[in-house]
Amino acid sequence: MGSKVGAVLVVGGGVAGIQAALDLADSGFRVYLLDESPSIGGTMAQLDKTFPTNDCAMCILAPKLVAAGRHPNIHLITHAEVEGVEGEPGNFRVKIRRRARYVNPEKCTGCGVCARECPVEAIDEYDEGLSKRSAIYVKYVQAVPRTYVIDRERCIGCGTCKELCRAGAITYEDKDDITELSVGAIILAPGFEEFNPVVKSEYGYKRYPNVVTSIEFERILSASGPYGGIVLRPSDGRIPRKIAFIQCVGSRDSQIGNEYCSAACCMYAIKEAIIAKEHVPTKLECTIFYMDIRAYGKDFEKYYKRAMEEYGIRFVRARVASINEDPSTRNLILRYIVDEKPCEEEFDMVVLSIGMRPPKNAKKLADAVGIKLNEYGFCLTNPLSPIETSRPGVFVCGAFAGPKDIPESVAQASGAAAKAMGIVASERGKLVTSKVYPQERDVLGEEPRIGVFICHCGINIGGYVNVPEVTEYAKTLPNVVYAEHNLYTCSEDTQKRIKEKIIEYKLNRVVVASCTPRTHEPLFRETVREAGLNEYLFEMANIRDQCSWVHMHEPKAATEKAKDLIRSAVAKARMLRPLKKPMVNVIPVALVIGGGVSGMTAAVELARQGFEVHLVEREKELGGNLRRIYYLLEGEDPQEYLKNLINEVNKCSNIHVYLGAEVVEVSGFVGNFKSKILHGGEIKEIEHGVIIVATGATEYKPKEYLYGVDPRIITQRELEEMVYKGLFNAKTVAMIQCVGARNEENPNCSRICCSEAIKNALKIKEISPETEVYILYKDIRSYGFKEKYYHEALKKGVVFINYEDSRKPLVVKDGDRLRLVFWEPVLKQEIEIYPDLVVLSAAVVPNPDNRKVAEMLKVPLTKDGFFLEAHMKLRPVDFQTDGIFLCGLAHGPKSIDESISQACAAASRAATILSKSVLELEGIVASVDEDLCGGCRICEAVCPFGAIEMVEKEGKISAHVIEALCKGCGTCGSACPTKAIKPQHFTTEQILSQVKAILAG
Amino acid sequence: MEGNPKIICFTCSWAFPEWEIEAPPNTGVIQVKCIGRLDPIVILESFAKRVDGIIVIGCSPPDCHFIEGNLYAERTINLLKKVITLAGLEPERLHLELVSPIENKSFLNLVERFVERIKSLGPLFKGKEVDEEILFNIQAAKQAVTWSRLRILSGRERKLTEKANAYGEKISQEEIDRLIEEVMGEEYIRSKIYLLTKEKPMSVEEISKRIGVDSPLVLQHIVALRRRGLLAMDRIEGYTPLYRALEVD
């Protein structure tokens, strides 16, 4: 047995792989991030917008791409594949084939001259074949690495690129090479492949130009796509008036062998319909043909409702039987059946919502790595160990583990990182190098020399604002010595340019006019820092969100406004001063609130890495909701699992469990929290560096359907317990879905109830096959691989009946009997049955304690009372407040495997902090001039973060800022009667200079 | 004009002694140092100036005073024959004659034989409308050979097929012919789209009708031209975007 290696290989550079790599690298491990393709980014890089926030996909991904690209501990190995893995957990040897790129990444500057002059064209895979690229190419503008690559299959070797390349980067003599890496753990994140709908010949894909796939449509919607972001029909370039979306193409289809549900298509179709309506300047009708709308994620149902109510998107529950083209107009005639009635309807364009297939080389990868695949060809996992593959030390995340959307992939990726950290924890810090920045230039004595970089943001800005004109204008502003415009100022190559220009023009202030500082300021600050400037000598003007997007129809006004905004930013830049970042020590201890499966999992994962954990549970025993779950859909025994997990927690010497306890007070800040735990009537004080919120949720107590009035009316949980205890005895069972969910009061879907109903129905059929089971539902949401059990239930004779809100079922007590009345949509008549049991699928409702916990931690809740994460898409287990994380049902309804993944994710995110002895914090904080401070305590009273304490020094009391708690909001500065407290970077003088400048237009 | 076609003869300074260069009255003779100098644009521009046929006379392979200028010219003429065919001209209207001083051929004879052949083809420019179409096609062909893709391919053709490419492999003549034909087809249509939209902004369907190319294909070429910065969307009329060519120097 060799010693362990403090490095991890991540296979697949999509959003999941990138997240896993960043977590690991930030926690002190070396990461090799490998991708088959020449650049990282994966499928997300091709998307236009993301649901349910409608964030621009590239805009939120680009900072992560750049972060991965420039991280000193992440080594990108692109255009490569794994050929074999030997060894054991902690010490694997991986054989890698790096395919010849024919361009030297050390020399290539990404200037693109080669591609402009290359005479040979090829299909552009990034644009899904809707456009062409040259034989030497870079996958997309913001690609990381932005190193060109030669497509050897198309290249004829004419030699032009080599002659033109001034960097001398072309190497025709390049050969594939085989290298061996030593790593302690492996994470597989190769993503998925899109289903090719050519086999569904009834839809005419590739025969009719106006039938496109959903991913092609993403490219059509995208500003960087073939049509520049205006939706056009491929047949004639006209703007469509009527688009149909067809769901479940290649999913839920046993005919073609993909019986599973692809989990994300309902939502992306709704999103595409909404965005299409926004992108089309004329009137556009969108219709979605579906079997069930599976809007099961957090706040998805609200998005679905908005699509119907606000955007007028039409939803038709029907399977489209065929598509035919009218050859004269190239319009498409759809045939489908609604209410037994055959319908025919004409559309100008059809989007096929294609499903996810296992990645193309899944088999090869599985063989090379030595893992098993499941019946569908995805990675084989178990619902109680959703991140583990069949080979110890090899973990999986993202769509390869089963179809899933972005936030779940990201959470699972962090989870996989935690699992990998668990294996190599002893080697933390041994193979990493810390980033060294150049000596900071002292600019205090210098006259401001400002450089302005103005972004086209594809067409997001450039399509409405006359960017070249604005650039010329910027050059005329006082102290501006340099200005230029870029297609994407955030791309890797522009960072290089900015650094070059800082040095070439001796810039001491930089202004970027582009999008929002919320997502992009950290990136640009890092760039100026790398060029030897203090990172606070940087200012942003948001000429996209605040300008081009709001003035889409008035380009002249937008251009003038962009000038105003830049003038204001330049005015502030002139007055910027360098700031120091406060450093804090980190106490390597975690507090986990909640001892259910999520809390315990997070605790165990952190303990495994050697961190001390305080686990606080309100109940007298550990286990939370899992204590009342006796079966799983997939067959595993949850009670056995729970027993083992509790044992592990109790066995762990560095986990301190507090049962029947409560956290009553939390103070401090990331790295240095102090909390009070009320335990057995005593208060215990602990110090810790992070907090994980895993407070769980509860089952809704129905007010509907006579629940509580008759003992034969029970919830799914109660049914499960009844079956488990052998008390079940009924000839007819009726289940009603969506009780307390998807209604006015609680608009969201509870996600797990459909699968729970199916699980219990199957259990009934198992123990009492002659019992009749009815499930009354709105949409069956057995997403992902759970679809299989829906089919099984249908096969076993479970009767599924659809109901609508306008015709809800009715439960009446009829003498001794229970009568259930419902509308049968196929027979079109009211039916009455007399069930022995009525089972209500009650919603998952937030823990009533959430509000208290949220106030104590100063973190937000959603409208319905679950905790609200920092970003729905890319930061699913983080809070906005540093050092606090969430997981499990506290975040929203989810199944056990999802809770486990998320708990591991929270542990991983926490480890990125706990693994550091010192944290560098944000430098924009308030500072006090003690001479001016009168000690009036107004600032202390107004500070929302408790960041001000009064300190006595030589008999004088004055305010003191706890820098780690200060968020730089500046409220104190506005209240201070003596102007003693100054919110830096937003000083009164700076703001007034902006006011003056913005009015000077 | 009938029976008396307008002919241009390009000849190098070495194929025939000065005193042997005599030609019929309808044939203008232009001497160049080497026929390797004949830019495709010169040939196409000459057709655009309404000549009925062009004969190019140079030295046969071993006798070129500039070593290989004649061989490059041969490739250029082959390319041009394909281009003018696309433009609707008979390829015979362009003819290359490589002669050796020892063959004792008569210059006048060569030219007269070419004139006869052109006579039998009849005039290139027949009437107003047809002429305009041909002129437009020739302009498009000229644009296609002005852009770099075809120039690079034809310029490298000999090296790739006769010696080796950058990877040390020889490319077969068939492969390069196929590629050149493919590229020429694309560049010719793109040129037409480019020239048309220089006049006025046009929609995909208008362009499709005007040049007889299926509209999905026209849109694909528009995408390519936009990527190259040669075309932009001008405005949207109702549901139809119109495109215009961008002035590029």
Tab-separated table of N, CA, C and O in Angstrom, chain A residues 728-817:
chain	number	residue	atom	x	y	z
A	728	PHE	N	-52.236	-3.005	7.736
A	728	PHE	CA	-52.974	-2.647	6.530
A	728	PHE	C	-53.982	-3.725	6.179
A	728	PHE	O	-53.668	-4.915	6.152
A	729	ASN	N	-55.193	-3.294	5.930
A	729	ASN	CA	-56.226	-4.231	5.544
A	729	ASN	C	-57.312	-3.431	4.844
A	729	ASN	O	-58.164	-2.833	5.467
A	730	ALA	N	-57.248	-3.373	3.523
A	730	ALA	CA	-58.248	-2.606	2.783
A	730	ALA	C	-58.426	-3.221	1.413
A	730	ALA	O	-57.489	-3.724	0.807
A	731	LYS	N	-59.640	-3.187	0.945
A	731	LYS	CA	-59.943	-3.728	-0.384
A	731	LYS	C	-59.824	-2.641	-1.446
A	731	LYS	O	-59.476	-2.890	-2.590
A	732	THR	N	-60.146	-1.419	-1.044
A	732	THR	CA	-60.056	-0.307	-1.989
A	732	THR	C	-59.355	0.870	-1.313
A	732	THR	O	-59.728	1.261	-0.203
A	733	VAL	N	-58.322	1.376	-1.990
A	733	VAL	CA	-57.584	2.520	-1.461
A	733	VAL	C	-57.612	3.628	-2.505
A	733	VAL	O	-57.340	3.378	-3.680
A	734	ALA	N	-57.933	4.827	-2.057
A	734	ALA	CA	-57.883	5.968	-2.978
A	734	ALA	C	-56.867	6.970	-2.445
A	734	ALA	O	-56.902	7.331	-1.274
A	735	MET	N	-55.924	7.357	-3.320
A	735	MET	CA	-54.931	8.354	-2.918
A	735	MET	C	-55.225	9.659	-3.637
A	735	MET	O	-55.546	9.650	-4.825
A	736	ILE	N	-55.104	10.755	-2.909
A	736	ILE	CA	-55.313	12.070	-3.541
A	736	ILE	C	-54.005	12.850	-3.445
A	736	ILE	O	-53.445	13.017	-2.355
A	737	GLN	N	-53.516	13.287	-4.596
A	737	GLN	CA	-52.234	13.995	-4.670
A	737	GLN	C	-52.405	15.501	-4.434
A	737	GLN	O	-53.512	16.034	-4.515
A	738	CYS	N	-51.290	16.149	-4.167
A	738	CYS	CA	-51.228	17.619	-4.057
A	738	CYS	C	-52.145	18.172	-2.966
A	738	CYS	O	-52.849	19.159	-3.161
A	739	VAL	N	-52.162	17.504	-1.815
A	739	VAL	CA	-52.966	18.029	-0.704
A	739	VAL	C	-52.093	19.028	0.062
A	739	VAL	O	-51.082	18.648	0.643
A	740	GLY	N	-52.490	20.284	-0.017
A	740	GLY	CA	-51.690	21.328	0.639
A	740	GLY	C	-50.538	21.819	-0.212
A	740	GLY	O	-49.671	22.535	0.272
A	741	ALA	N	-50.523	21.411	-1.467
A	741	ALA	CA	-49.485	21.902	-2.372
A	741	ALA	C	-50.130	22.313	-3.689
A	741	ALA	O	-51.248	21.899	-3.990
A	742	ARG	N	-49.404	23.106	-4.462
A	742	ARG	CA	-49.879	23.586	-5.762
A	742	ARG	C	-51.260	24.223	-5.641
A	742	ARG	O	-52.130	24.025	-6.489
A	743	ASN	N	-51.472	24.958	-4.537
A	743	ASN	CA	-52.734	25.681	-4.406
A	743	ASN	C	-52.439	27.154	-4.117
A	743	ASN	O	-51.269	27.564	-4.105
A	744	GLU	N	-53.471	27.922	-3.892
A	744	GLU	CA	-53.302	29.363	-3.666
A	744	GLU	C	-52.346	29.641	-2.508
A	744	GLU	O	-51.440	30.456	-2.587
A	745	GLU	N	-52.572	28.891	-1.440
A	745	GLU	CA	-51.826	29.127	-0.216
A	745	GLU	C	-50.365	28.729	-0.356
A	745	GLU	O	-49.466	29.417	0.093
A	746	ASN	N	-50.134	27.578	-0.965
A	746	ASN	CA	-48.786	27.048	-1.130
A	746	ASN	C	-48.588	26.664	-2.599
A	746	ASN	O	-48.842	25.542	-3.004
A	747	PRO	N	-48.179	27.630	-3.399
A	747	PRO	CA	-48.166	27.401	-4.842
A	747	PRO	C	-47.156	26.343	-5.300
A	747	PRO	O	-47.291	25.809	-6.382
A	748	ASN	N	-46.152	26.017	-4.481
A	748	ASN	CA	-45.128	25.125	-4.990
A	748	ASN	C	-45.486	23.655	-4.869
A	748	ASN	O	-46.372	23.272	-4.126
A	749	CYS	N	-44.763	22.877	-5.652
A	749	CYS	CA	-44.956	21.431	-5.687
A	749	CYS	C	-44.066	20.820	-4.618
A	749	CYS	O	-42.959	21.288	-4.381
A	750	SER	N	-44.541	19.762	-3.963
A	750	SER	CA	-43.743	19.158	-2.900
A	750	SER	C	-42.824	18.047	-3.397
A	750	SER	O	-42.234	17.317	-2.605
A	751	ARG	N	-42.733	17.896	-4.665
A	751	ARG	CA	-41.696	17.106	-5.324
A	751	ARG	C	-41.694	15.604	-5.062
A	751	ARG	O	-41.513	14.823	-5.977
A	752	ILE	N	-41.859	15.190	-3.788
A	752	ILE	CA	-41.668	13.770	-3.489
A	752	ILE	C	-42.969	12.985	-3.387
A	752	ILE	O	-42.952	11.760	-3.356
A	753	CYS	N	-44.127	13.673	-3.355
A	753	CYS	CA	-45.372	12.978	-3.026
A	753	CYS	C	-45.804	12.012	-4.123
A	753	CYS	O	-46.383	10.968	-3.826
A	754	CYS	N	-45.535	12.344	-5.393
A	754	CYS	CA	-45.922	11.429	-6.462
A	754	CYS	C	-45.182	10.106	-6.297
A	754	CYS	O	-45.770	9.035	-6.357
A	755	SER	N	-43.861	10.199	-6.072
A	755	SER	CA	-43.074	8.968	-5.922
A	755	SER	C	-43.488	8.222	-4.665
A	755	SER	O	-43.481	6.993	-4.630
A	756	GLU	N	-43.834	9.000	-3.626
A	756	GLU	CA	-44.254	8.356	-2.389
A	756	GLU	C	-45.556	7.586	-2.600
A	756	GLU	O	-45.705	6.451	-2.142
A	757	ALA	N	-46.486	8.184	-3.315
A	757	ALA	CA	-47.762	7.526	-3.585
A	757	ALA	C	-47.522	6.260	-4.400
A	757	ALA	O	-48.090	5.200	-4.125
A	758	ILE	N	-46.643	6.362	-5.395
A	758	ILE	CA	-46.344	5.189	-6.230
A	758	ILE	C	-45.692	4.101	-5.383
A	758	ILE	O	-46.019	2.920	-5.479
A	759	LYS	N	-44.769	4.527	-4.526
A	759	LYS	CA	-44.086	3.574	-3.647
A	759	LYS	C	-45.098	2.819	-2.787
A	759	LYS	O	-45.084	1.588	-2.721
A	760	ASN	N	-46.001	3.569	-2.162
A	760	ASN	CA	-46.969	2.920	-1.278
A	760	ASN	C	-47.975	2.080	-2.056
A	760	ASN	O	-48.396	1.013	-1.608
A	761	ALA	N	-48.335	2.563	-3.249
A	761	ALA	CA	-49.266	1.783	-4.075
A	761	ALA	C	-48.633	0.444	-4.447
A	761	ALA	O	-49.281	-0.606	-4.400
A	762	LEU	N	-47.334	0.496	-4.816
A	762	LEU	CA	-46.643	-0.746	-5.187
A	762	LEU	C	-46.532	-1.679	-3.989
A	762	LEU	O	-46.646	-2.895	-4.124
A	763	LYS	N	-46.304	-1.095	-2.815
A	763	LYS	CA	-46.197	-1.907	-1.600
A	763	LYS	C	-47.537	-2.609	-1.335
A	763	LYS	O	-47.576	-3.798	-0.999
A	764	ILE	N	-48.623	-1.871	-1.510
A	764	ILE	CA	-49.955	-2.469	-1.297
A	764	ILE	C	-50.167	-3.620	-2.272
A	764	ILE	O	-50.591	-4.709	-1.901
A	765	LYS	N	-49.797	-3.356	-3.548
A	765	LYS	CA	-49.982	-4.401	-4.560
A	765	LYS	C	-49.121	-5.633	-4.237
A	765	LYS	O	-49.465	-6.751	-4.593
A	766	GLU	N	-48.005	-5.391	-3.556
A	766	GLU	CA	-47.120	-6.492	-3.201
A	766	GLU	C	-47.733	-7.355	-2.088
A	766	GLU	O	-47.724	-8.581	-2.160
A	767	ILE	N	-48.271	-6.672	-1.066
A	767	ILE	CA	-48.766	-7.461	0.075
A	767	ILE	C	-50.224	-7.863	-0.097
A	767	ILE	O	-50.689	-8.807	0.526
A	768	SER	N	-50.937	-7.161	-0.970
A	768	SER	CA	-52.354	-7.477	-1.123
A	768	SER	C	-52.749	-7.206	-2.577
A	768	SER	O	-53.382	-6.197	-2.893
A	769	PRO	N	-52.365	-8.109	-3.481
A	769	PRO	CA	-52.500	-7.823	-4.920
A	769	PRO	C	-53.942	-7.531	-5.348
A	769	PRO	O	-54.160	-6.823	-6.325
A	770	GLU	N	-54.911	-8.075	-4.607
A	770	GLU	CA	-56.296	-7.853	-5.061
A	770	GLU	C	-56.846	-6.489	-4.645
A	770	GLU	O	-57.907	-6.071	-5.104
A	771	THR	N	-56.138	-5.768	-3.772
A	771	THR	CA	-56.613	-4.440	-3.371
A	771	THR	C	-56.586	-3.488	-4.561
A	771	THR	O	-55.618	-3.454	-5.318
A	772	GLU	N	-57.672	-2.759	-4.711
A	772	GLU	CA	-57.723	-1.778	-5.799
A	772	GLU	C	-57.130	-0.462	-5.311
A	772	GLU	O	-57.488	0.020	-4.235
A	773	VAL	N	-56.211	0.092	-6.112
A	773	VAL	CA	-55.604	1.364	-5.718
A	773	VAL	C	-55.875	2.416	-6.793
A	773	VAL	O	-55.604	2.188	-7.978
A	774	TYR	N	-56.421	3.533	-6.350
A	774	TYR	CA	-56.647	4.668	-7.252
A	774	TYR	C	-55.727	5.810	-6.841
A	774	TYR	O	-55.582	6.082	-5.651
A	775	ILE	N	-55.094	6.432	-7.813
A	775	ILE	CA	-54.318	7.634	-7.491
A	775	ILE	C	-54.894	8.794	-8.298
A	775	ILE	O	-54.881	8.775	-9.527
A	776	LEU	N	-55.426	9.763	-7.574
A	776	LEU	CA	-55.994	10.940	-8.241
A	776	LEU	C	-54.934	12.039	-8.242
A	776	LEU	O	-54.497	12.487	-7.186
A	777	TYR	N	-54.544	12.472	-9.433
A	777	TYR	CA	-53.370	13.342	-9.533
A	777	TYR	C	-53.634	14.521	-10.470
A	777	TYR	O	-54.567	14.502	-11.273
A	778	LYS	N	-52.753	15.531	-10.360
A	778	LYS	CA	-52.798	16.670	-11.301
A	778	LYS	C	-51.773	16.462	-12.418
A	778	LYS	O	-52.073	16.620	-13.587
A	779	ASP	N	-50.533	16.162	-12.021
A	779	ASP	CA	-49.503	15.723	-12.960
A	779	ASP	C	-48.723	14.666	-12.200
A	779	ASP	O	-48.435	14.869	-11.023
A	780	ILE	N	-48.385	13.571	-12.835
A	780	ILE	CA	-47.524	12.600	-12.150
A	780	ILE	C	-46.082	13.048	-12.343
A	780	ILE	O	-45.599	13.187	-13.469
A	781	ARG	N	-45.412	13.336	-11.222
A	781	ARG	CA	-44.070	13.897	-11.314
A	781	ARG	C	-43.011	12.907	-10.820
A	781	ARG	O	-42.251	13.195	-9.903
A	782	SER	N	-43.002	11.748	-11.440
A	782	SER	CA	-41.991	10.748	-11.086
A	782	SER	C	-40.794	10.973	-11.998
A	782	SER	O	-40.576	10.255	-12.945
A	783	TYR	N	-40.036	12.044	-11.685
A	783	TYR	CA	-38.957	12.482	-12.573
A	783	TYR	C	-37.763	11.532	-12.524
A	783	TYR	O	-37.616	10.744	-11.594
A	784	GLY	N	-36.923	11.639	-13.524
A	784	GLY	CA	-35.690	10.841	-13.577
A	784	GLY	C	-35.985	9.346	-13.685
A	784	GLY	O	-36.949	8.932	-14.342
A	785	PHE	N	-35.171	8.562	-13.021
A	785	PHE	CA	-35.330	7.110	-13.104
A	785	PHE	C	-36.558	6.617	-12.353
A	785	PHE	O	-36.938	5.464	-12.456
A	786	LYS	N	-37.192	7.489	-11.560
A	786	LYS	CA	-38.383	7.078	-10.810
A	786	LYS	C	-39.540	6.749	-11.745
A	786	LYS	O	-40.495	6.077	-11.351
A	787	GLU	N	-39.442	7.234	-12.965
A	787	GLU	CA	-40.480	6.971	-13.958
A	787	GLU	C	-40.753	5.471	-14.100
A	787	GLU	O	-41.873	5.046	-14.333
A	788	LYS	N	-39.689	4.690	-13.951
A	788	LYS	CA	-39.792	3.236	-14.070
A	788	LYS	C	-40.876	2.673	-13.147
A	788	LYS	O	-41.611	1.762	-13.514
A	789	TYR	N	-40.951	3.248	-11.944
A	789	TYR	CA	-41.899	2.709	-10.965
A	789	TYR	C	-43.328	3.156	-11.265
A	789	TYR	O	-44.283	2.491	-10.904
A	790	TYR	N	-43.449	4.280	-11.937
A	790	TYR	CA	-44.762	4.730	-12.411
A	790	TYR	C	-45.284	3.695	-13.419
A	790	TYR	O	-46.425	3.234	-13.340
A	791	HIS	N	-44.405	3.293	-14.332
A	791	HIS	CA	-44.771	2.271	-15.317
A	791	HIS	C	-45.158	0.975	-14.627
A	791	HIS	O	-46.127	0.318	-14.992
A	792	GLU	N	-44.347	0.640	-13.622
A	792	GLU	CA	-44.593	-0.608	-12.917
A	792	GLU	C	-45.965	-0.565	-12.234
A	792	GLU	O	-46.727	-1.531	-12.287
A	793	ALA	N	-46.284	0.567	-11.624
A	793	ALA	CA	-47.572	0.711	-10.952
A	793	ALA	C	-48.711	0.565	-11.962
A	793	ALA	O	-49.722	-0.104	-11.695
A	794	LEU	N	-48.522	1.180	-13.134
A	794	LEU	CA	-49.546	1.057	-14.179
A	794	LEU	C	-49.724	-0.408	-14.559
A	794	LEU	O	-50.835	-0.910	-14.691
A	795	LYS	N	-48.579	-1.093	-14.702
A	795	LYS	CA	-48.617	-2.506	-15.089
A	795	LYS	C	-49.316	-3.355	-14.028
A	795	LYS	O	-50.022	-4.297	-14.338
A	796	LYS	N	-49.094	-2.984	-12.778
A	796	LYS	CA	-49.683	-3.767	-11.686
A	796	LYS	C	-51.150	-3.438	-11.473
A	796	LYS	O	-51.777	-3.920	-10.532
A	797	GLY	N	-51.678	-2.529	-12.300
A	797	GLY	CA	-53.101	-2.256	-12.228
A	797	GLY	C	-53.501	-1.107	-11.321
A	797	GLY	O	-54.669	-0.921	-11.005
A	798	VAL	N	-52.535	-0.303	-10.877
A	798	VAL	CA	-52.898	0.899	-10.116
A	798	VAL	C	-53.596	1.848	-11.093
A	798	VAL	O	-53.133	2.043	-12.216
A	799	VAL	N	-54.730	2.400	-10.667
A	799	VAL	CA	-55.508	3.250	-11.572
A	799	VAL	C	-55.150	4.716	-11.322
A	799	VAL	O	-55.303	5.216	-10.205
A	800	PHE	N	-54.641	5.382	-12.359
A	800	PHE	CA	-54.275	6.795	-12.243
A	800	PHE	C	-55.356	7.636	-12.897
A	800	PHE	O	-55.716	7.403	-14.043
A	801	ILE	N	-55.901	8.565	-12.148
A	801	ILE	CA	-56.962	9.425	-12.690
A	801	ILE	C	-56.572	10.885	-12.508
A	801	ILE	O	-56.242	11.329	-11.406
A	802	ASN	N	-56.592	11.577	-13.613
A	802	ASN	CA	-56.215	12.983	-13.595
A	802	ASN	C	-57.366	13.852	-13.108
A	802	ASN	O	-58.508	13.644	-13.494
A	803	TYR	N	-57.064	14.786	-12.230
A	803	TYR	CA	-58.103	15.763	-11.866
A	803	TYR	C	-57.563	17.182	-12.037
A	803	TYR	O	-56.357	17.390	-12.055
A	804	GLU	N	-58.468	18.124	-12.203
A	804	GLU	CA	-58.051	19.512	-12.340
A	804	GLU	C	-58.599	20.311	-11.173
A	804	GLU	O	-59.556	19.895	-10.527
A	805	ASP	N	-57.976	21.465	-10.944
A	805	ASP	CA	-58.399	22.269	-9.803
A	805	ASP	C	-59.881	22.621	-9.867
A	805	ASP	O	-60.550	22.760	-8.856
A	806	SER	N	-60.385	22.757	-11.083
A	806	SER	CA	-61.789	23.139	-11.230
A	806	SER	C	-62.721	21.979	-10.850
A	806	SER	O	-63.901	22.179	-10.622
A	807	ARG	N	-62.176	20.777	-10.844
A	807	ARG	CA	-63.016	19.617	-10.488
A	807	ARG	C	-62.252	18.724	-9.524
A	807	ARG	O	-61.841	17.638	-9.869
A	808	LYS	N	-62.077	19.227	-8.313
A	808	LYS	CA	-61.343	18.443	-7.325
A	808	LYS	C	-62.206	17.274	-6.855
A	808	LYS	O	-63.432	17.382	-6.827
A	809	PRO	N	-61.576	16.173	-6.462
A	809	PRO	CA	-62.367	15.058	-5.922
A	809	PRO	C	-63.045	15.459	-4.610
A	809	PRO	O	-62.634	16.419	-3.950
A	810	LEU	N	-64.057	14.714	-4.255
A	810	LEU	CA	-64.851	15.046	-3.078
A	810	LEU	C	-64.925	13.821	-2.175
A	810	LEU	O	-65.225	12.719	-2.629
A	811	VAL	N	-64.613	14.000	-0.884
A	811	VAL	CA	-64.725	12.892	0.066
A	811	VAL	C	-65.915	13.178	0.985
A	811	VAL	O	-66.003	14.250	1.566
A	812	VAL	N	-66.833	12.230	1.045
A	812	VAL	CA	-68.018	12.418	1.898
A	812	VAL	C	-68.201	11.204	2.803
A	812	VAL	O	-67.913	10.069	2.403
A	813	LYS	N	-68.674	11.498	3.984
A	813	LYS	CA	-69.033	10.392	4.867
A	813	LYS	C	-70.471	10.019	4.575
A	813	LYS	O	-71.375	10.835	4.648
A	814	ASP	N	-70.633	8.751	4.194
A	814	ASP	CA	-71.954	8.304	3.782
A	814	ASP	C	-72.339	7.182	4.732
A	814	ASP	O	-72.032	6.017	4.497
A	815	GLY	N	-72.973	7.551	5.825
A	815	GLY	CA	-73.234	6.554	6.861
A	815	GLY	C	-71.915	6.048	7.407
A	815	GLY	O	-71.059	6.828	7.818
A	816	ASP	N	-71.710	4.754	7.330
A	816	ASP	CA	-70.479	4.161	7.809
A	816	ASP	C	-69.381	4.230	6.770
A	816	ASP	O	-68.224	3.985	7.068
A	817	ARG	N	-69.797	4.463	5.570
A	817	ARG	CA	-68.836	4.341	4.476
A	817	ARG	C	-68.255	5.693	4.080
A	817	ARG	O	-68.820	6.752	4.359
